[in-house]
XYZ file of C-alpha atoms in Angstrom:
220
model
C 40.320 75.580 43.202
C 37.636 74.238 45.537
C 34.132 74.180 44.106
C 32.766 76.107 47.081
C 33.651 79.463 48.578
C 36.354 79.620 51.239
C 35.941 81.491 54.529
C 38.620 84.039 55.270
C 39.952 84.884 58.698
C 37.858 88.021 59.155
C 34.596 86.199 58.381
C 35.220 83.126 60.533
C 33.215 82.412 63.680
C 35.070 82.259 67.049
C 35.540 78.463 66.992
C 36.966 78.606 63.480
C 39.193 81.535 64.450
C 40.802 79.337 67.121
C 41.478 76.545 64.639
C 42.847 78.950 62.067
C 45.240 80.298 64.704
C 46.538 76.789 65.465
C 46.888 75.824 61.807
C 47.853 79.040 60.060
C 49.206 81.322 62.769
C 48.397 84.948 62.047
C 47.843 84.389 58.322
C 44.521 84.598 56.532
C 44.419 81.051 55.078
C 42.493 82.189 52.010
C 44.911 84.961 51.107
C 48.015 83.059 52.233
C 47.206 79.347 51.968
C 49.307 76.441 53.177
C 49.696 74.262 56.263
C 52.771 72.942 58.035
C 52.255 69.538 56.382
C 52.351 71.070 52.905
C 48.650 70.912 52.052
C 46.849 73.967 50.645
C 44.606 73.980 53.736
C 41.356 74.555 51.895
C 39.611 71.615 53.597
C 39.427 73.846 56.661
C 38.443 77.033 54.885
C 35.615 75.359 52.948
C 34.218 73.402 55.897
C 34.142 76.680 57.806
C 31.188 77.711 55.608
C 28.885 75.841 58.005
C 30.278 76.408 61.513
C 28.280 73.731 63.323
C 29.173 71.143 60.667
C 32.794 72.236 60.980
C 32.668 71.826 64.750
C 30.945 68.452 64.444
C 33.622 67.232 62.040
C 36.590 68.409 64.091
C 35.058 66.829 67.171
C 35.078 63.608 65.145
C 38.850 63.933 64.868
C 39.019 64.265 68.646
C 36.810 61.201 68.986
C 39.029 58.826 67.062
C 42.218 60.144 68.678
C 40.805 60.052 72.197
C 42.592 57.919 74.832
C 39.135 56.492 75.567
C 39.262 54.465 72.371
C 39.733 50.739 72.824
C 40.982 50.223 69.260
C 44.747 50.260 68.721
C 45.662 53.460 66.775
C 47.702 51.337 64.390
C 44.609 49.347 63.390
C 42.553 52.516 63.156
C 45.018 54.034 60.694
C 44.909 50.889 58.593
C 41.224 51.487 57.894
C 41.722 55.177 57.205
C 44.550 54.776 54.708
C 42.876 51.928 52.813
C 39.567 53.834 52.731
C 41.373 56.798 51.176
C 43.023 54.630 48.542
C 39.932 52.547 47.768
C 37.748 55.636 47.383
C 40.417 57.253 45.208
C 41.194 60.257 47.387
C 44.763 61.454 46.950
C 44.325 63.740 49.966
C 43.099 61.141 52.473
C 45.549 58.509 51.254
C 48.554 60.858 51.300
C 47.817 62.270 54.750
C 47.360 58.833 56.249
C 50.550 57.478 54.728
C 52.216 59.932 57.090
C 49.946 58.994 59.986
C 50.707 55.309 59.403
C 54.421 55.989 59.809
C 53.709 57.797 63.063
C 51.951 54.768 64.553
C 54.612 52.301 63.475
C 53.823 50.871 60.060
C 56.830 50.115 57.878
C 57.498 51.555 54.444
C 56.888 48.087 53.019
C 53.422 48.014 54.571
C 52.526 51.527 53.417
C 53.638 50.729 49.883
C 51.588 47.512 50.000
C 48.260 49.225 50.745
C 47.233 49.312 47.042
C 47.932 45.589 46.593
C 47.384 44.314 50.120
C 45.763 40.941 49.164
C 49.015 39.667 47.653
C 51.403 41.234 50.189
C 52.971 39.093 52.909
C 53.639 41.875 55.406
C 50.378 41.723 57.364
C 49.407 40.088 60.616
C 46.138 38.076 60.495
C 44.149 40.809 62.281
C 45.480 43.435 59.847
C 44.545 41.309 56.866
C 41.031 40.826 58.273
C 40.586 44.566 58.787
C 41.832 45.384 55.295
C 39.294 42.936 53.880
C 36.600 44.491 56.069
C 37.560 47.989 54.904
C 37.130 46.973 51.283
C 33.688 45.589 52.108
C 32.728 48.876 53.769
C 34.090 51.123 51.026
C 33.834 49.106 47.827
C 30.820 46.910 48.592
C 28.678 49.387 50.524
C 28.798 47.391 53.760
C 28.117 43.974 52.284
C 30.376 41.854 54.489
C 30.736 38.050 54.430
C 30.239 36.394 57.799
C 33.676 34.803 57.513
C 35.311 38.225 57.787
C 33.450 38.971 61.005
C 34.394 35.565 62.357
C 38.051 36.339 61.645
C 37.933 39.823 63.213
C 36.274 38.464 66.347
C 39.257 36.188 66.927
C 41.348 39.258 67.708
C 39.032 42.171 68.510
C 36.213 42.925 70.919
C 32.798 44.017 69.707
C 33.609 47.527 70.918
C 36.822 47.625 68.897
C 35.036 46.453 65.760
C 32.378 49.134 66.170
C 35.024 51.824 66.641
C 36.881 50.613 63.559
C 33.663 50.591 61.526
C 32.711 54.112 62.594
C 36.127 55.645 61.976
C 36.636 53.892 58.641
C 33.208 54.927 57.353
C 33.860 58.478 58.538
C 36.993 58.555 56.427
C 35.209 57.121 53.438
C 32.910 60.139 53.796
C 35.887 62.509 54.025
C 37.440 60.912 50.942
C 34.198 61.230 48.994
C 33.592 64.839 50.025
C 37.175 65.822 49.303
C 36.854 64.516 45.754
C 33.400 66.019 45.176
C 34.407 69.478 46.416
C 37.903 69.314 44.900
C 39.664 69.964 48.170
C 43.383 69.783 48.872
C 45.128 67.125 46.736
C 41.806 66.068 45.209
C 41.584 69.247 43.137
C 42.111 67.375 39.878
C 40.336 67.324 36.549
C 38.309 64.319 35.455
C 40.689 62.083 33.526
C 38.043 59.838 31.914
C 37.234 61.977 28.891
C 37.151 61.514 25.133
C 40.552 61.633 23.470
C 40.376 63.286 20.054
C 41.126 61.112 17.049
C 43.445 62.360 14.307
C 41.810 64.917 12.051
C 39.628 63.259 9.430
C 39.276 60.021 11.394
C 36.436 60.759 13.757
C 34.148 57.857 12.812
C 33.362 54.966 15.125
C 36.437 52.763 14.801
C 34.402 49.584 15.258
C 32.327 50.353 12.179
C 34.923 48.361 10.258
C 33.443 45.118 11.563
C 30.044 46.047 10.142
C 31.445 45.847 6.589
C 33.486 42.739 7.310
C 30.495 41.004 8.845
C 28.241 41.932 5.969
C 30.781 40.706 3.385
C 31.295 37.461 5.263
C 27.570 36.780 5.442
C 27.154 37.580 1.766
C 29.953 35.236 0.855
C 28.403 32.476 2.979
C 25.094 32.856 1.188
């Protein structure tokens, strides 16, 4: 379950009511969860806790999908899907696999997102943007000048700014989805201690302490 309370239909503000109607029909999405794409839908019901933040976020979706954007939607999706994978968000990655198909990426390209540096299915501009995405998400914006030089061969300054904004927005969505355990990111922490067999709970590396001591004694 999400870590924060969900907002039911009766408690939603008018803007949220409209979105609920589009996404869930006449259902209360808390009592009867599920969207047409198969997700639980709790991203929407949790974000509805703060109506102006919810409105701000959904307007961000309208921004990147606007016909006013100079950036090719195909390139935009490349940043979104890689940001989801690199940040480790099952939800963002899964949703944008589908979006990538819609804009024309092949199954080979979608399957290559995790190992893009060694895949041969990318155009030079796509490869540059994948490298840039990793710098944004994995290196906190530390970008070598050579990557900018490569992007500028193919894209205008306006297109690069749009790509940067949208990709960083989706890094935020990926991070928040994981932190709040929303949608497909409602998973337990897998990096935990694994119990040793009963009676063998000591530090396994303590064996080298004895070996080292015996070796030193023998050398003396």
